[in-house]
Short mmCIF file of C-alpha atoms in Angstrom, two decimals:
data_model
loop_
_atom_site.label_atom_id
_atom_site.label_comp_id
_atom_site.label_asym_id
_atom_site.label_seq_id
_atom_site.Cartn_x
_atom_site.Cartn_y
_atom_site.Cartn_z
CA MET A 1 127.74 68.16 112.21
CA ASN A 2 131.55 68.20 112.78
CA PHE A 3 133.27 70.18 115.47
CA SER A 4 134.41 73.07 113.31
CA ALA A 5 130.91 73.59 111.84
CA LEU A 6 129.39 73.51 115.26
CA ILE A 7 131.71 76.20 116.42
CA ASN A 8 131.03 78.34 113.45
CA SER A 9 127.28 78.03 113.84
CA PHE A 10 127.10 78.35 117.67
CA HIS A 11 125.42 81.56 118.79
CA PHE A 12 122.85 82.83 121.30
CA LEU A 13 119.38 83.54 120.23
CA ARG A 14 118.78 86.06 123.13
CA PRO A 15 122.34 87.29 123.85
CA LEU A 16 121.15 90.29 126.09
CA TRP A 17 120.68 87.73 128.91
CA LEU A 18 124.49 87.38 129.13
CA ILE A 19 124.63 90.83 130.59
CA ALA A 20 123.17 89.39 133.75
CA LEU A 21 126.18 87.08 134.36
CA PRO A 22 128.62 89.58 135.91
CA LEU A 23 125.80 91.16 137.86
CA LEU A 24 124.95 87.71 139.35
CA TRP A 25 128.58 87.05 140.12
CA LEU A 26 128.94 90.32 141.93
CA LEU A 27 125.71 89.51 143.92
CA VAL A 28 127.15 86.03 144.94
CA TYR A 29 130.42 87.66 145.98
CA TRP A 30 128.60 90.27 148.05
CA LEU A 31 126.41 87.58 149.76
CA ALA A 32 129.53 85.46 150.44
CA ARG A 33 131.34 88.38 152.01
CA ARG A 34 128.23 89.28 154.06
CA HIS A 35 128.03 85.79 155.61
CA LYS A 36 131.71 85.14 155.89
CA GLY A 37 131.68 85.56 159.74
CA ASP A 38 128.36 83.95 160.62
CA GLY A 39 129.88 80.55 161.48
CA ASP A 40 133.00 81.91 163.45
CA TRP A 41 132.18 81.50 167.22
CA SER A 42 135.65 81.96 168.38
CA SER A 43 135.12 85.62 168.95
CA VAL A 44 132.36 85.02 171.49
CA ILE A 45 133.31 81.66 173.21
CA ASP A 46 136.17 81.34 175.54
CA ALA A 47 139.31 79.85 173.94
CA GLU A 48 139.49 76.97 176.69
CA LEU A 49 136.09 75.72 175.55
CA LEU A 50 136.52 75.74 171.79
CA PRO A 51 138.45 72.33 171.57
CA SER A 52 135.81 70.64 173.65
CA LEU A 53 132.96 72.01 171.68
CA ARG A 54 134.71 71.28 168.29
CA LEU A 55 133.01 74.20 166.58
CA ASP A 56 135.86 74.81 164.33
CA ALA A 57 135.52 71.30 162.90
CA ALA A 58 131.74 71.63 162.53
CA SER A 59 132.17 74.95 160.78
CA VAL A 60 134.80 73.49 158.35
CA SER A 61 132.73 70.33 157.57
CA GLY A 62 129.68 72.41 156.35
CA MET A 63 129.86 73.01 152.59
CA ARG A 64 129.63 76.62 151.48
CA PRO A 65 126.88 77.15 148.90
CA TRP A 66 128.26 80.23 147.20
CA PRO A 67 130.18 78.66 144.34
CA TRP A 68 127.27 76.33 143.59
CA LEU A 69 124.87 79.27 143.73
CA ALA A 70 127.10 81.19 141.25
CA LEU A 71 127.13 78.17 138.95
CA LEU A 72 123.29 77.71 139.18
CA TRP A 73 122.67 81.38 138.26
CA SER A 74 125.26 81.08 135.42
CA LEU A 75 123.55 78.07 133.92
CA ALA A 76 120.16 79.85 134.23
CA ALA A 77 121.42 82.91 132.41
CA LEU A 78 123.08 80.78 129.66
CA ALA A 79 119.76 78.80 129.16
CA LEU A 80 117.75 82.09 128.97
CA ALA A 81 120.23 83.42 126.43
CA GLY A 82 119.30 80.52 124.12
CA PRO A 83 122.42 78.68 123.01
CA SER A 84 121.86 77.37 119.43
CA TRP A 85 123.92 75.44 116.99
CA GLU A 86 121.33 73.45 114.90
CA ARG A 87 118.48 74.34 112.57
CA ASN A 88 114.99 72.93 112.35
CA GLU A 89 112.84 72.53 109.19
CA THR A 90 109.14 73.26 109.62
CA ALA A 91 106.25 73.74 107.31
CA ALA A 92 105.71 77.35 106.12
CA TYR A 93 102.54 79.07 106.90
CA ARG A 94 100.61 81.78 104.88
CA ALA A 95 97.52 83.71 105.46
CA PRO A 96 94.49 82.38 103.51
CA ALA A 97 93.28 84.70 100.77
CA ASP A 98 89.73 85.16 99.56
CA TRP A 99 89.28 85.74 95.84
CA VAL A 100 85.76 86.44 94.30
CA PHE A 101 85.60 86.23 90.59
CA VAL A 102 82.76 88.31 88.84
CA LEU A 103 81.99 86.91 85.36
CA ASP A 104 80.11 88.99 82.82
CA LEU A 105 77.36 87.14 81.10
CA SER A 106 75.75 90.02 79.25
CA PRO A 107 74.69 89.56 75.61
CA SER A 108 77.90 91.26 74.30
CA MET A 109 79.96 88.44 75.73
CA ALA A 110 78.78 86.31 72.91
CA ALA A 111 80.69 88.45 70.36
CA LYS A 112 83.21 86.82 68.29
CA ASP A 113 86.05 89.39 67.89
CA ILE A 114 88.25 86.94 69.78
CA ALA A 115 88.04 83.35 68.78
CA PRO A 116 85.93 81.35 69.38
CA ASN A 117 84.05 84.08 71.28
CA ARG A 118 84.33 86.21 74.36
CA ILE A 119 82.58 84.19 76.95
CA THR A 120 84.54 81.08 75.89
CA ARG A 121 87.88 82.92 76.38
CA ALA A 122 86.56 84.34 79.65
CA ARG A 123 86.07 80.80 80.83
CA TYR A 124 89.47 79.83 79.85
CA ALA A 125 90.92 82.80 81.65
CA LEU A 126 88.79 81.93 84.68
CA ASP A 127 90.11 78.33 84.63
CA ASP A 128 93.63 79.68 84.66
CA LEU A 129 92.83 81.99 87.53
CA LEU A 130 91.41 79.08 89.45
CA GLY A 131 94.44 76.93 88.85
CA ALA A 132 96.62 79.81 90.31
CA SER A 133 94.48 80.10 93.48
CA HIS A 134 96.38 77.40 95.42
CA ASP A 135 95.52 77.92 99.12
CA ALA A 136 93.13 80.77 98.45
CA ARG A 137 89.26 80.36 98.86
CA VAL A 138 87.49 81.22 95.72
CA ALA A 139 83.91 82.16 94.85
CA LEU A 140 82.14 82.96 91.55
CA VAL A 141 79.51 85.59 90.94
CA ALA A 142 77.84 85.80 87.38
CA PHE A 143 75.86 88.90 86.31
CA SER A 144 73.85 90.34 83.44
CA ASP A 145 70.74 92.34 84.49
CA GLU A 146 71.08 90.95 88.14
CA PRO A 147 73.82 89.15 89.94
CA TYR A 148 73.84 85.39 90.77
CA THR A 149 76.15 83.56 93.13
CA VAL A 150 77.37 80.46 91.28
CA THR A 151 79.53 79.31 94.24
CA PRO A 152 80.28 80.78 97.64
CA LEU A 153 83.81 80.89 99.01
CA THR A 154 85.34 77.51 99.01
CA GLN A 155 88.71 75.73 98.56
CA ASP A 156 87.05 73.13 96.25
CA VAL A 157 88.37 74.43 93.10
CA ALA A 158 87.45 71.29 91.14
CA THR A 159 83.76 71.91 91.79
CA VAL A 160 83.95 75.53 90.64
CA ARG A 161 85.81 74.39 87.41
CA ALA A 162 82.99 71.91 86.81
CA LEU A 163 80.37 74.63 86.75
CA LEU A 164 82.22 76.69 84.18
CA PRO A 165 81.24 75.02 80.79
CA PRO A 166 77.36 75.82 81.07
CA LEU A 167 78.04 79.57 81.84
CA ALA A 168 76.96 81.60 78.86
CA PRO A 169 74.75 84.63 78.18
CA ASP A 170 71.80 82.57 77.02
CA ILE A 171 71.29 80.90 80.39
CA MET A 172 70.58 84.22 82.13
CA PRO A 173 66.87 84.90 82.94
CA SER A 174 67.04 88.50 81.51
CA PRO A 175 69.58 90.45 79.48
CA GLY A 176 71.52 93.29 80.93
CA ASP A 177 74.86 94.65 81.79
CA HIS A 178 74.80 95.89 85.48
CA LEU A 179 78.03 95.31 87.24
CA ALA A 180 77.40 97.33 90.46
CA PRO A 181 74.91 94.85 91.91
CA ALA A 182 77.45 91.97 91.20
CA LEU A 183 80.20 94.00 93.05
CA ASN A 184 77.82 94.34 96.01
CA GLN A 185 77.04 90.67 96.02
CA ALA A 186 80.82 89.93 95.94
CA GLU A 187 81.35 92.24 98.90
CA LYS A 188 78.68 90.42 100.93
CA LEU A 189 80.61 87.07 100.35
CA LEU A 190 83.77 88.56 101.51
CA GLN A 191 82.13 90.29 104.61
CA ALA A 192 80.74 86.87 105.60
CA ALA A 193 84.24 85.33 105.37
CA GLY A 194 85.87 87.99 107.57
CA ASN A 195 89.40 87.48 106.18
CA ASN A 196 91.93 90.34 105.92
CA ASP A 197 93.38 89.41 102.37
CA GLN A 198 90.46 89.85 100.04
CA ARG A 199 90.51 90.38 96.17
CA ILE A 200 87.87 90.65 93.46
CA VAL A 201 88.55 89.95 89.83
CA VAL A 202 85.99 91.13 87.26
CA LEU A 203 86.08 89.43 83.83
CA THR A 204 84.05 91.71 81.52
CA ASP A 205 83.85 93.70 78.23
CA GLY A 206 82.18 96.63 79.79
CA PHE A 207 79.16 97.74 81.79
CA ASP A 208 76.30 100.20 81.45
CA ASP A 209 76.08 101.61 85.09
CA PRO A 210 79.55 103.36 85.35
CA ALA A 211 78.63 105.80 88.20
CA ALA A 212 77.24 103.04 90.41
CA VAL A 213 80.20 100.77 89.56
CA LEU A 214 82.81 103.37 90.41
CA SER A 215 81.11 104.04 93.71
CA ALA A 216 81.04 100.45 94.64
CA ALA A 217 84.72 100.04 93.72
CA ALA A 218 85.70 103.01 95.86
CA LYS A 219 83.73 101.60 98.72
CA LEU A 220 85.49 98.12 98.40
CA LYS A 221 88.93 99.86 98.24
CA ALA A 222 88.09 101.64 101.54
CA ARG A 223 87.34 98.26 103.17
CA GLY A 224 90.69 96.97 102.10
CA VAL A 225 89.44 94.90 99.21
CA THR A 226 91.27 95.24 95.84
CA LEU A 227 89.48 95.03 92.58
CA SER A 228 91.29 93.96 89.41
CA VAL A 229 89.79 93.70 85.90
CA VAL A 230 90.44 91.45 82.91
CA GLY A 231 89.19 92.97 79.75
CA ILE A 232 87.57 90.46 77.35
CA GLY A 233 87.34 91.54 73.69
CA THR A 234 88.89 94.08 71.34
CA ALA A 235 88.58 97.78 70.65
CA GLY A 236 87.35 97.00 67.20
CA GLY A 237 84.52 94.90 68.52
CA ALA A 238 82.27 92.52 66.64
CA PRO A 239 78.52 92.63 65.65
CA LEU A 240 76.08 91.81 68.47
CA GLN A 241 73.64 88.90 67.86
CA ASN A 242 70.22 88.42 69.18
CA ALA A 243 68.94 85.31 70.90
CA ASP A 244 67.70 83.98 67.53
CA GLY A 245 71.25 84.28 66.04
CA ARG A 246 70.47 87.44 63.88
CA PHE A 247 72.60 90.44 64.07
CA ALA A 248 71.26 93.27 66.20
CA LYS A 249 70.72 96.56 64.45
CA ASP A 250 70.10 100.14 65.56
CA ALA A 251 67.21 102.44 64.47
CA GLN A 252 69.08 103.21 61.19
CA GLY A 253 69.50 99.56 60.42
CA ARG A 254 73.10 99.48 61.10
CA SER A 255 74.68 96.45 62.89
CA LEU A 256 75.43 97.18 66.57
CA LEU A 257 79.01 96.53 67.43
CA ALA A 258 80.18 95.26 70.93
CA ARG A 259 83.48 97.18 71.56
CA LEU A 260 85.80 96.83 74.49
CA ASP A 261 86.21 100.02 76.37
CA ALA A 262 89.64 99.60 77.86
CA ASP A 263 89.70 103.19 79.28
CA GLN A 264 86.47 102.56 81.22
CA LEU A 265 87.91 99.19 82.64
CA GLN A 266 91.28 100.84 83.55
CA GLN A 267 89.45 103.53 85.50
CA LEU A 268 87.48 100.83 87.34
CA ALA A 269 90.73 98.99 88.24
CA LYS A 270 92.40 102.24 89.38
CA THR A 271 89.39 103.12 91.60
CA GLY A 272 89.37 99.63 93.01
CA GLY A 273 93.10 99.69 93.93
CA GLY A 274 93.96 96.77 91.53
CA GLY A 275 95.23 96.33 88.08
CA TYR A 276 93.90 96.10 84.56
CA VAL A 277 95.05 93.49 81.95
CA ASP A 278 93.53 92.32 78.68
CA ILE A 279 93.17 88.60 78.22
CA ALA A 280 96.61 88.30 76.58
CA GLN A 281 98.29 89.83 79.74
CA LEU A 282 96.63 87.41 82.14
CA PRO A 283 99.85 85.95 83.41
CA ARG A 284 100.77 89.36 84.82
CA LEU A 285 97.62 89.43 86.80
CA ILE A 286 98.14 85.87 88.07
CA ASN A 287 101.63 86.90 89.37
CA TYR A 288 100.09 89.90 91.17
CA LEU A 289 97.44 87.87 92.79
CA GLN A 290 99.95 85.12 93.97
CA ALA A 291 102.08 87.83 95.63
CA GLU A 292 102.69 87.62 99.43
CA PRO A 293 99.42 88.12 101.31
CA ARG A 294 99.02 91.50 102.83
CA SER A 295 98.29 90.19 106.31
CA ALA A 296 98.58 87.04 108.53
CA GLY A 297 95.15 86.41 110.15
CA GLY A 298 94.33 82.67 110.39
CA ALA A 299 97.44 81.06 108.94
CA ILE A 300 97.33 77.80 107.13
CA ALA A 301 100.10 75.52 105.88
CA ALA A 302 101.62 76.39 102.50
CA GLN A 303 101.97 73.21 100.43
CA GLY A 304 105.58 72.17 99.65
CA ILE A 305 107.25 75.08 101.46
CA GLU A 306 109.50 74.83 104.48
CA VAL A 307 111.13 77.30 106.72
CA SER A 308 114.41 76.83 108.53
CA HIS A 309 114.81 78.27 111.96
CA TRP A 310 117.44 77.86 114.80
CA ARG A 311 116.69 75.33 117.61
CA ASP A 312 116.86 76.71 121.16
CA GLY A 313 119.45 74.50 123.01
CA GLY A 314 118.83 76.02 126.40
CA VAL A 315 116.53 73.22 127.25
CA TRP A 316 119.61 70.82 127.57
CA LEU A 317 120.66 72.90 130.63
CA LEU A 318 117.59 72.21 132.57
CA PRO A 319 118.58 68.87 134.14
CA ALA A 320 121.70 70.45 135.58
CA LEU A 321 119.60 73.43 136.77
CA LEU A 322 117.11 71.16 138.56
CA LEU A 323 119.86 69.09 140.13
CA LEU A 324 121.75 72.12 141.46
CA ALA A 325 118.52 73.70 142.68
CA GLY A 326 117.76 70.41 144.60
CA LEU A 327 121.15 70.45 146.20
CA LEU A 328 121.04 73.97 147.27
CA ALA A 329 117.58 73.46 148.83
CA ARG A 330 118.90 71.02 151.27
CA ARG A 331 118.59 71.99 154.85
CA GLY A 332 121.58 73.67 156.25
CA TRP A 333 123.02 74.93 153.04
CA LEU A 334 121.71 78.49 153.26
#
């Protein structure tokens, strides 16, 4: 750094300490005036004896501490003010977030209104979300009739990704579409973690327990957990298929359609304090999840990010301060 740049960048980190300088100088001046006559014995000893006693010479030879005391206090005030002219680059830190993904594995997720089918597209979306998690810890809960924890909160995203391909409605022990128990299971995982920045993302085409789901979402929001929803499917829907591959029919013999109820999912996201997107709008949800964490509890290093801050140069004044303090502590100075 050249001299001109140094002058332009020089400043004090804590400039209010400079207010102490004139007060300290006034204090030194007052102490010097108060002790001015302490070594003058000519007023109390006969003039005939003064040359023999050589008190004048003794008093002159003794060094006065007041200029040095003023310098010591001035250096101390300057050091406390924090002179700075250089920057340091250090790793940035961010609060770790906890994301729990809740994946719908109900029979309707096998519908083919989006190619190749809903569950495959949901796994693709989940893979993109995992790739965007970065420093966040992630967990996965799957549900149909009952919820099942696929993985607890972990930063091992590769392992979670490896578990995605087998996830399909036909692996579930019993069919169903109950989201509320899955939200309660996700809440338990977050409570065990105890972090302050917690998110739940539900990937679903709908649910059949709306009252219980909205109640669970409101409870999560009250705890500070945001709930977002990714809608999987289309409003037009597609015929439902049974486990044997045949189309499911109602009592009148008409094919049952699995339709995406976007209004229901939007209401869920609104109740949970998050956002709703369909699968085509997934990048918008990713940007929202990657936004700055809401709190700073338990910071961890953010990869590839550095923060610049001013270096406190007051430490360079410490040797001079110690040297002056040692000199003033000599016997006979004060």
